[in-house]
C-alpha cells in the first residue's frame, strides 16, 4: 500500500479488526487507514493467529475484519469457520475482507467459500483499501482485479475440484513458498514479499522438497508447472 487513505464523507464510520501474523504489517495498515477522523476507519483490535482472532472478534464485534489467509492455528478459513455465528447475525453481522499477499486461486476460493465478502491483495493502495472496507460493510463483494474470475469459475462449475493428495501434504505457507520458487523468485525476494527471514524460506523449501520427494528447485518448478500452480 502506498497512497494515503481517501477522506470519507461526513458520518461514515466503520469498526475494523486487523488479523495478520506480521506485526510490522499490522502497524503499517494501522498507520495507513486507522486515522479515524480522516478515513472513518476505527481499528478496534488486532490479532496474530487464529485463537487470538476469534477472541478479539468475539469481544469487539467489528463491522469488518481484515483477514490474512495464512495464519498460525489453521489459517483464515479456520477463523471464518469459528466466526460463522457472528457472520450470520441478522442485526449486526461481522463481515470479512481477505487481505493477503497470495493471489492463488485456491486461497481466494477457500476464503470465499468460508464466508468472506471479498479478497484483495497487499499491493492495494490505502485509498482503495478504505473504499473496499466500506463497500464490504455495506454488503458488497470486493475483489482485486482478476481474482473475481477465480470465484466466478469456481461457482459456475458443478463439479467439485479434484483432490491432490501431494498438494494436501503441504501447509498453506509451504504452498505459498512453492509457488514463488516456481515463479523464479530468489530466497531473499520471497523473504521480503512474505515478511519472513531467508532462513525460514529455506526451511519451508526443505520441507516442501521432503514432502514431495523432490531433489531440487528445478524439479519443484516442473512439479508446480504441471499442476498449473505457477
mmCIF file of N, CA, C and O in Angstrom, residues 102-165:
data_model
loop_
_atom_site.group_PDB
_atom_site.id
_atom_site.type_symbol
_atom_site.label_atom_id
_atom_site.label_comp_id
_atom_site.label_asym_id
_atom_site.label_seq_id
_atom_site.Cartn_x
_atom_site.Cartn_y
_atom_site.Cartn_z
ATOM 1 N N UNK A 102 -1.072 -13.507 -1.157
ATOM 2 C CA UNK A 102 -1.329 -14.572 -2.127
ATOM 3 C C UNK A 102 -2.412 -14.176 -3.130
ATOM 4 O O UNK A 102 -3.436 -13.605 -2.767
ATOM 5 N N UNK A 103 -2.168 -14.521 -4.403
ATOM 6 C CA UNK A 103 -3.207 -14.347 -5.416
ATOM 7 C C UNK A 103 -3.560 -15.695 -6.043
ATOM 8 O O UNK A 103 -4.030 -15.775 -7.176
ATOM 9 N N UNK A 104 -3.346 -16.755 -5.260
ATOM 10 C CA UNK A 104 -3.607 -18.108 -5.753
ATOM 11 C C UNK A 104 -5.103 -18.409 -5.750
ATOM 12 O O UNK A 104 -5.817 -18.068 -4.808
ATOM 13 N N UNK A 105 -5.555 -19.076 -6.794
ATOM 14 C CA UNK A 105 -6.983 -19.363 -6.936
ATOM 15 C C UNK A 105 -7.527 -20.150 -5.756
ATOM 16 O O UNK A 105 -8.619 -19.868 -5.254
ATOM 17 N N UNK A 106 -6.762 -21.148 -5.273
ATOM 18 C CA UNK A 106 -7.284 -21.972 -4.179
ATOM 19 C C UNK A 106 -7.443 -21.174 -2.893
ATOM 20 O O UNK A 106 -8.357 -21.434 -2.089
ATOM 21 N N UNK A 107 -6.573 -20.169 -2.681
ATOM 22 C CA UNK A 107 -6.710 -19.326 -1.492
ATOM 23 C C UNK A 107 -7.944 -18.440 -1.595
ATOM 24 O O UNK A 107 -8.709 -18.285 -0.635
ATOM 25 N N UNK A 108 -8.121 -17.840 -2.762
ATOM 26 C CA UNK A 108 -9.279 -16.965 -2.973
ATOM 27 C C UNK A 108 -10.574 -17.746 -2.790
ATOM 28 O O UNK A 108 -11.471 -17.349 -2.037
ATOM 29 N N UNK A 109 -10.674 -18.881 -3.470
ATOM 30 C CA UNK A 109 -11.895 -19.675 -3.424
ATOM 31 C C UNK A 109 -12.153 -20.197 -2.019
ATOM 32 O O UNK A 109 -13.293 -20.224 -1.536
ATOM 33 N N UNK A 110 -11.078 -20.597 -1.312
ATOM 34 C CA UNK A 110 -11.232 -21.153 0.020
ATOM 35 C C UNK A 110 -11.885 -20.190 0.994
ATOM 36 O O UNK A 110 -12.825 -20.553 1.716
ATOM 37 N N UNK A 111 -11.425 -18.934 1.017
ATOM 38 C CA UNK A 111 -11.994 -17.988 1.983
ATOM 39 C C UNK A 111 -13.370 -17.488 1.549
ATOM 40 O O UNK A 111 -14.216 -17.181 2.394
ATOM 41 N N UNK A 112 -13.604 -17.421 0.254
ATOM 42 C CA UNK A 112 -14.939 -17.010 -0.201
ATOM 43 C C UNK A 112 -15.956 -18.101 0.130
ATOM 44 O O UNK A 112 -17.063 -17.817 0.601
ATOM 45 N N UNK A 113 -15.584 -19.348 -0.064
ATOM 46 C CA UNK A 113 -16.467 -20.442 0.349
ATOM 47 C C UNK A 113 -16.689 -20.405 1.860
ATOM 48 O O UNK A 113 -17.754 -20.786 2.354
ATOM 49 N N UNK A 114 -15.682 -19.939 2.595
ATOM 50 C CA UNK A 114 -15.792 -19.862 4.038
ATOM 51 C C UNK A 114 -16.673 -18.728 4.535
ATOM 52 O O UNK A 114 -17.037 -18.693 5.710
ATOM 53 N N UNK A 115 -17.000 -17.776 3.646
ATOM 54 C CA UNK A 115 -17.908 -16.703 4.024
ATOM 55 C C UNK A 115 -17.375 -15.299 3.901
ATOM 56 O O UNK A 115 -18.094 -14.337 4.185
ATOM 57 N N UNK A 116 -16.115 -15.132 3.470
ATOM 58 C CA UNK A 116 -15.576 -13.786 3.285
ATOM 59 C C UNK A 116 -16.327 -13.062 2.173
ATOM 60 O O UNK A 116 -16.783 -13.680 1.205
ATOM 61 N N UNK A 117 -16.460 -11.728 2.318
ATOM 62 C CA UNK A 117 -17.199 -10.926 1.341
ATOM 63 C C UNK A 117 -16.313 -10.420 0.213
ATOM 64 O O UNK A 117 -16.811 -9.857 -0.763
ATOM 65 N N UNK A 118 -15.004 -10.608 0.337
ATOM 66 C CA UNK A 118 -14.121 -10.125 -0.710
ATOM 67 C C UNK A 118 -12.697 -10.556 -0.463
ATOM 68 O O UNK A 118 -12.376 -11.163 0.572
ATOM 69 N N UNK A 119 -11.832 -10.242 -1.422
ATOM 70 C CA UNK A 119 -10.434 -10.663 -1.344
ATOM 71 C C UNK A 119 -9.600 -9.644 -2.108
ATOM 72 O O UNK A 119 -9.796 -9.442 -3.307
ATOM 73 N N UNK A 120 -8.685 -8.990 -1.406
ATOM 74 C CA UNK A 120 -7.776 -8.036 -2.045
ATOM 75 C C UNK A 120 -6.345 -8.399 -1.668
ATOM 76 O O UNK A 120 -6.097 -8.967 -0.603
ATOM 77 N N UNK A 121 -5.411 -8.084 -2.547
ATOM 78 C CA UNK A 121 -4.013 -8.395 -2.274
ATOM 79 C C UNK A 121 -3.328 -7.210 -1.605
ATOM 80 O O UNK A 121 -3.825 -6.081 -1.621
ATOM 81 N N UNK A 122 -2.163 -7.496 -1.015
ATOM 82 C CA UNK A 122 -1.466 -6.484 -0.232
ATOM 83 C C UNK A 122 -0.788 -5.414 -1.087
ATOM 84 O O UNK A 122 -0.157 -4.504 -0.557
ATOM 85 N N UNK A 123 -0.944 -5.494 -2.401
ATOM 86 C CA UNK A 123 -0.470 -4.418 -3.271
ATOM 87 C C UNK A 123 -1.492 -3.282 -3.348
ATOM 88 O O UNK A 123 -1.221 -2.249 -3.958
ATOM 89 N N UNK A 124 -2.639 -3.438 -2.726
ATOM 90 C CA UNK A 124 -3.701 -2.438 -2.789
ATOM 91 C C UNK A 124 -3.247 -1.139 -2.126
ATOM 92 O O UNK A 124 -2.473 -1.146 -1.168
ATOM 93 N N UNK A 125 -3.712 -0.016 -2.628
ATOM 94 C CA UNK A 125 -3.386 1.274 -2.015
ATOM 95 C C UNK A 125 -4.255 1.510 -0.787
ATOM 96 O O UNK A 125 -5.314 0.899 -0.625
ATOM 97 N N UNK A 126 -3.812 2.412 0.063
ATOM 98 C CA UNK A 126 -4.602 2.754 1.234
ATOM 99 C C UNK A 126 -5.968 3.294 0.861
ATOM 100 O O UNK A 126 -6.977 2.962 1.492
ATOM 101 N N UNK A 127 -6.007 4.121 -0.171
ATOM 102 C CA UNK A 127 -7.270 4.690 -0.632
ATOM 103 C C UNK A 127 -8.253 3.594 -1.035
ATOM 104 O O UNK A 127 -9.416 3.596 -0.628
ATOM 105 N N UNK A 128 -7.771 2.652 -1.840
ATOM 106 C CA UNK A 128 -8.649 1.581 -2.312
ATOM 107 C C UNK A 128 -9.034 0.630 -1.177
ATOM 108 O O UNK A 128 -10.141 0.079 -1.177
ATOM 109 N N UNK A 129 -8.125 0.437 -0.215
ATOM 110 C CA UNK A 129 -8.453 -0.442 0.904
ATOM 111 C C UNK A 129 -9.574 0.155 1.760
ATOM 112 O O UNK A 129 -10.506 -0.550 2.156
ATOM 113 N N UNK A 130 -9.488 1.442 2.031
ATOM 114 C CA UNK A 130 -10.556 2.103 2.783
ATOM 115 C C UNK A 130 -11.883 1.974 2.033
ATOM 116 O O UNK A 130 -12.925 1.644 2.625
ATOM 117 N N UNK A 131 -11.854 2.216 0.739
ATOM 118 C CA UNK A 131 -13.075 2.087 -0.068
ATOM 119 C C UNK A 131 -13.615 0.665 -0.010
ATOM 120 O O UNK A 131 -14.829 0.448 0.122
ATOM 121 N N UNK A 132 -12.715 -0.323 -0.091
ATOM 122 C CA UNK A 132 -13.138 -1.725 -0.048
ATOM 123 C C UNK A 132 -13.768 -2.067 1.294
ATOM 124 O O UNK A 132 -14.765 -2.808 1.359
ATOM 125 N N UNK A 133 -13.214 -1.546 2.375
ATOM 126 C CA UNK A 133 -13.759 -1.804 3.715
ATOM 127 C C UNK A 133 -15.188 -1.286 3.814
ATOM 128 O O UNK A 133 -16.085 -1.984 4.307
ATOM 129 N N UNK A 134 -15.426 -0.067 3.343
ATOM 130 C CA UNK A 134 -16.779 0.494 3.419
ATOM 131 C C UNK A 134 -17.749 -0.251 2.515
ATOM 132 O O UNK A 134 -18.926 -0.435 2.851
ATOM 133 N N UNK A 135 -17.253 -0.709 1.359
ATOM 134 C CA UNK A 135 -18.127 -1.467 0.470
ATOM 135 C C UNK A 135 -18.526 -2.801 1.099
ATOM 136 O O UNK A 135 -19.679 -3.225 1.015
ATOM 137 N N UNK A 136 -17.569 -3.455 1.759
ATOM 138 C CA UNK A 136 -17.882 -4.714 2.447
ATOM 139 C C UNK A 136 -18.839 -4.450 3.606
ATOM 140 O O UNK A 136 -19.776 -5.232 3.835
ATOM 141 N N UNK A 137 -18.640 -3.359 4.329
ATOM 142 C CA UNK A 137 -19.569 -3.004 5.399
ATOM 143 C C UNK A 137 -20.990 -2.871 4.857
ATOM 144 O O UNK A 137 -21.963 -3.259 5.515
ATOM 145 N N UNK A 138 -21.107 -2.336 3.645
ATOM 146 C CA UNK A 138 -22.422 -2.149 3.024
ATOM 147 C C UNK A 138 -22.991 -3.428 2.425
ATOM 148 O O UNK A 138 -24.108 -3.427 1.898
ATOM 149 N N UNK A 139 -22.217 -4.510 2.472
ATOM 150 C CA UNK A 139 -22.710 -5.782 1.960
ATOM 151 C C UNK A 139 -22.268 -6.124 0.557
ATOM 152 O O UNK A 139 -22.691 -7.142 0.004
ATOM 153 N N UNK A 140 -21.425 -5.274 -0.049
ATOM 154 C CA UNK A 140 -20.937 -5.553 -1.394
ATOM 155 C C UNK A 140 -19.851 -6.631 -1.366
ATOM 156 O O UNK A 140 -19.232 -6.891 -0.331
ATOM 157 N N UNK A 141 -19.579 -7.220 -2.520
ATOM 158 C CA UNK A 141 -18.455 -8.130 -2.698
ATOM 159 C C UNK A 141 -17.334 -7.362 -3.396
ATOM 160 O O UNK A 141 -17.576 -6.641 -4.364
ATOM 161 N N UNK A 142 -16.103 -7.507 -2.894
ATOM 162 C CA UNK A 142 -14.983 -6.724 -3.402
ATOM 163 C C UNK A 142 -13.810 -7.646 -3.719
ATOM 164 O O UNK A 142 -13.430 -8.488 -2.898
ATOM 165 N N UNK A 143 -13.236 -7.475 -4.917
ATOM 166 C CA UNK A 143 -12.092 -8.283 -5.313
ATOM 167 C C UNK A 143 -11.052 -7.426 -6.026
ATOM 168 O O UNK A 143 -11.405 -6.488 -6.745
ATOM 169 N N UNK A 144 -9.777 -7.783 -5.826
ATOM 170 C CA UNK A 144 -8.723 -7.186 -6.638
ATOM 171 C C UNK A 144 -8.905 -7.642 -8.081
ATOM 172 O O UNK A 144 -9.526 -8.687 -8.335
ATOM 173 N N UNK A 145 -8.384 -6.866 -9.046
ATOM 174 C CA UNK A 145 -8.527 -7.244 -10.452
ATOM 175 C C UNK A 145 -8.065 -8.678 -10.699
ATOM 176 O O UNK A 145 -7.071 -9.122 -10.137
ATOM 177 N N UNK A 146 -8.793 -9.387 -11.498
ATOM 178 C CA UNK A 146 -8.609 -10.767 -11.969
ATOM 179 C C UNK A 146 -9.006 -11.818 -10.954
ATOM 180 O O UNK A 146 -9.308 -12.953 -11.321
ATOM 181 N N UNK A 147 -9.032 -11.489 -9.650
ATOM 182 C CA UNK A 147 -9.377 -12.503 -8.662
ATOM 183 C C UNK A 147 -10.849 -12.900 -8.733
ATOM 184 O O UNK A 147 -11.210 -14.033 -8.414
ATOM 185 N N UNK A 148 -11.700 -11.971 -9.142
ATOM 186 C CA UNK A 148 -13.123 -12.288 -9.260
ATOM 187 C C UNK A 148 -13.350 -13.426 -10.247
ATOM 188 O O UNK A 148 -14.276 -14.234 -10.083
ATOM 189 N N UNK A 149 -12.502 -13.517 -11.259
ATOM 190 C CA UNK A 149 -12.634 -14.592 -12.244
ATOM 191 C C UNK A 149 -12.482 -15.966 -11.622
ATOM 192 O O UNK A 149 -13.164 -16.921 -12.017
ATOM 193 N N UNK A 150 -11.572 -16.091 -10.636
ATOM 194 C CA UNK A 150 -11.410 -17.376 -9.956
ATOM 195 C C UNK A 150 -12.719 -17.805 -9.302
ATOM 196 O O UNK A 150 -13.121 -18.963 -9.364
ATOM 197 N N UNK A 151 -13.362 -16.838 -8.647
ATOM 198 C CA UNK A 151 -14.593 -17.146 -7.920
ATOM 199 C C UNK A 151 -15.715 -17.489 -8.886
ATOM 200 O O UNK A 151 -16.459 -18.456 -8.680
ATOM 201 N N UNK A 152 -15.847 -16.716 -9.946
ATOM 202 C CA UNK A 152 -16.895 -16.983 -10.932
ATOM 203 C C UNK A 152 -16.716 -18.362 -11.557
ATOM 204 O O UNK A 152 -17.675 -19.118 -11.709
ATOM 205 N N UNK A 153 -15.473 -18.692 -11.894
ATOM 206 C CA UNK A 153 -15.212 -20.004 -12.493
ATOM 207 C C UNK A 153 -15.527 -21.124 -11.514
ATOM 208 O O UNK A 153 -16.102 -22.155 -11.880
ATOM 209 N N UNK A 154 -15.151 -20.921 -10.247
ATOM 210 C CA UNK A 154 -15.358 -21.970 -9.244
ATOM 211 C C UNK A 154 -16.836 -22.227 -8.993
ATOM 212 O O UNK A 154 -17.278 -23.369 -8.920
ATOM 213 N N UNK A 155 -17.611 -21.152 -8.871
ATOM 214 C CA UNK A 155 -19.017 -21.322 -8.540
ATOM 215 C C UNK A 155 -19.881 -21.625 -9.759
ATOM 216 O O UNK A 155 -21.019 -22.072 -9.621
ATOM 217 N N UNK A 156 -19.335 -21.393 -10.952
ATOM 218 C CA UNK A 156 -20.067 -21.744 -12.171
ATOM 219 C C UNK A 156 -19.982 -23.241 -12.436
ATOM 220 O O UNK A 156 -20.827 -23.821 -13.104
ATOM 221 N N UNK A 157 -18.939 -23.865 -11.882
ATOM 222 C CA UNK A 157 -18.737 -25.293 -12.100
ATOM 223 C C UNK A 157 -19.552 -26.112 -11.110
ATOM 224 O O UNK A 157 -19.600 -25.803 -9.926
ATOM 225 N N UNK A 158 -20.187 -27.147 -11.585
ATOM 226 C CA UNK A 158 -20.958 -28.024 -10.697
ATOM 227 C C UNK A 158 -20.118 -29.190 -10.196
ATOM 228 O O UNK A 158 -20.556 -29.955 -9.346
ATOM 229 N N UNK A 159 -18.896 -29.294 -10.754
ATOM 230 C CA UNK A 159 -18.024 -30.398 -10.352
ATOM 231 C C UNK A 159 -17.110 -29.958 -9.229
ATOM 232 O O UNK A 159 -16.547 -28.866 -9.257
ATOM 233 N N UNK A 160 -16.956 -30.786 -8.237
ATOM 234 C CA UNK A 160 -16.034 -30.486 -7.145
ATOM 235 C C UNK A 160 -14.607 -30.582 -7.663
ATOM 236 O O UNK A 160 -14.292 -31.433 -8.500
ATOM 237 N N UNK A 161 -13.701 -29.708 -7.220
ATOM 238 C CA UNK A 161 -12.315 -29.772 -7.679
ATOM 239 C C UNK A 161 -11.671 -31.077 -7.234
ATOM 240 O O UNK A 161 -11.956 -31.580 -6.157
ATOM 241 N N UNK A 162 -10.814 -31.644 -8.092
ATOM 242 C CA UNK A 162 -10.165 -32.898 -7.730
ATOM 243 C C UNK A 162 -9.244 -32.712 -6.536
ATOM 244 O O UNK A 162 -8.659 -31.645 -6.347
ATOM 245 N N UNK A 163 -9.109 -33.766 -5.750
ATOM 246 C CA UNK A 163 -8.231 -33.716 -4.591
ATOM 247 C C UNK A 163 -6.816 -34.080 -5.029
ATOM 248 O O UNK A 163 -6.601 -35.096 -5.692
ATOM 249 N N UNK A 164 -5.851 -33.261 -4.711
ATOM 250 C CA UNK A 164 -4.451 -33.525 -4.998
ATOM 251 C C UNK A 164 -3.790 -33.905 -3.683
ATOM 252 O O UNK A 164 -3.486 -33.051 -2.853
ATOM 253 N N UNK A 165 -3.565 -35.203 -3.478
ATOM 254 C CA UNK A 165 -3.038 -35.671 -2.195
ATOM 255 C C UNK A 165 -1.639 -35.127 -1.925
ATOM 256 O O UNK A 165 -1.286 -34.841 -0.779
#
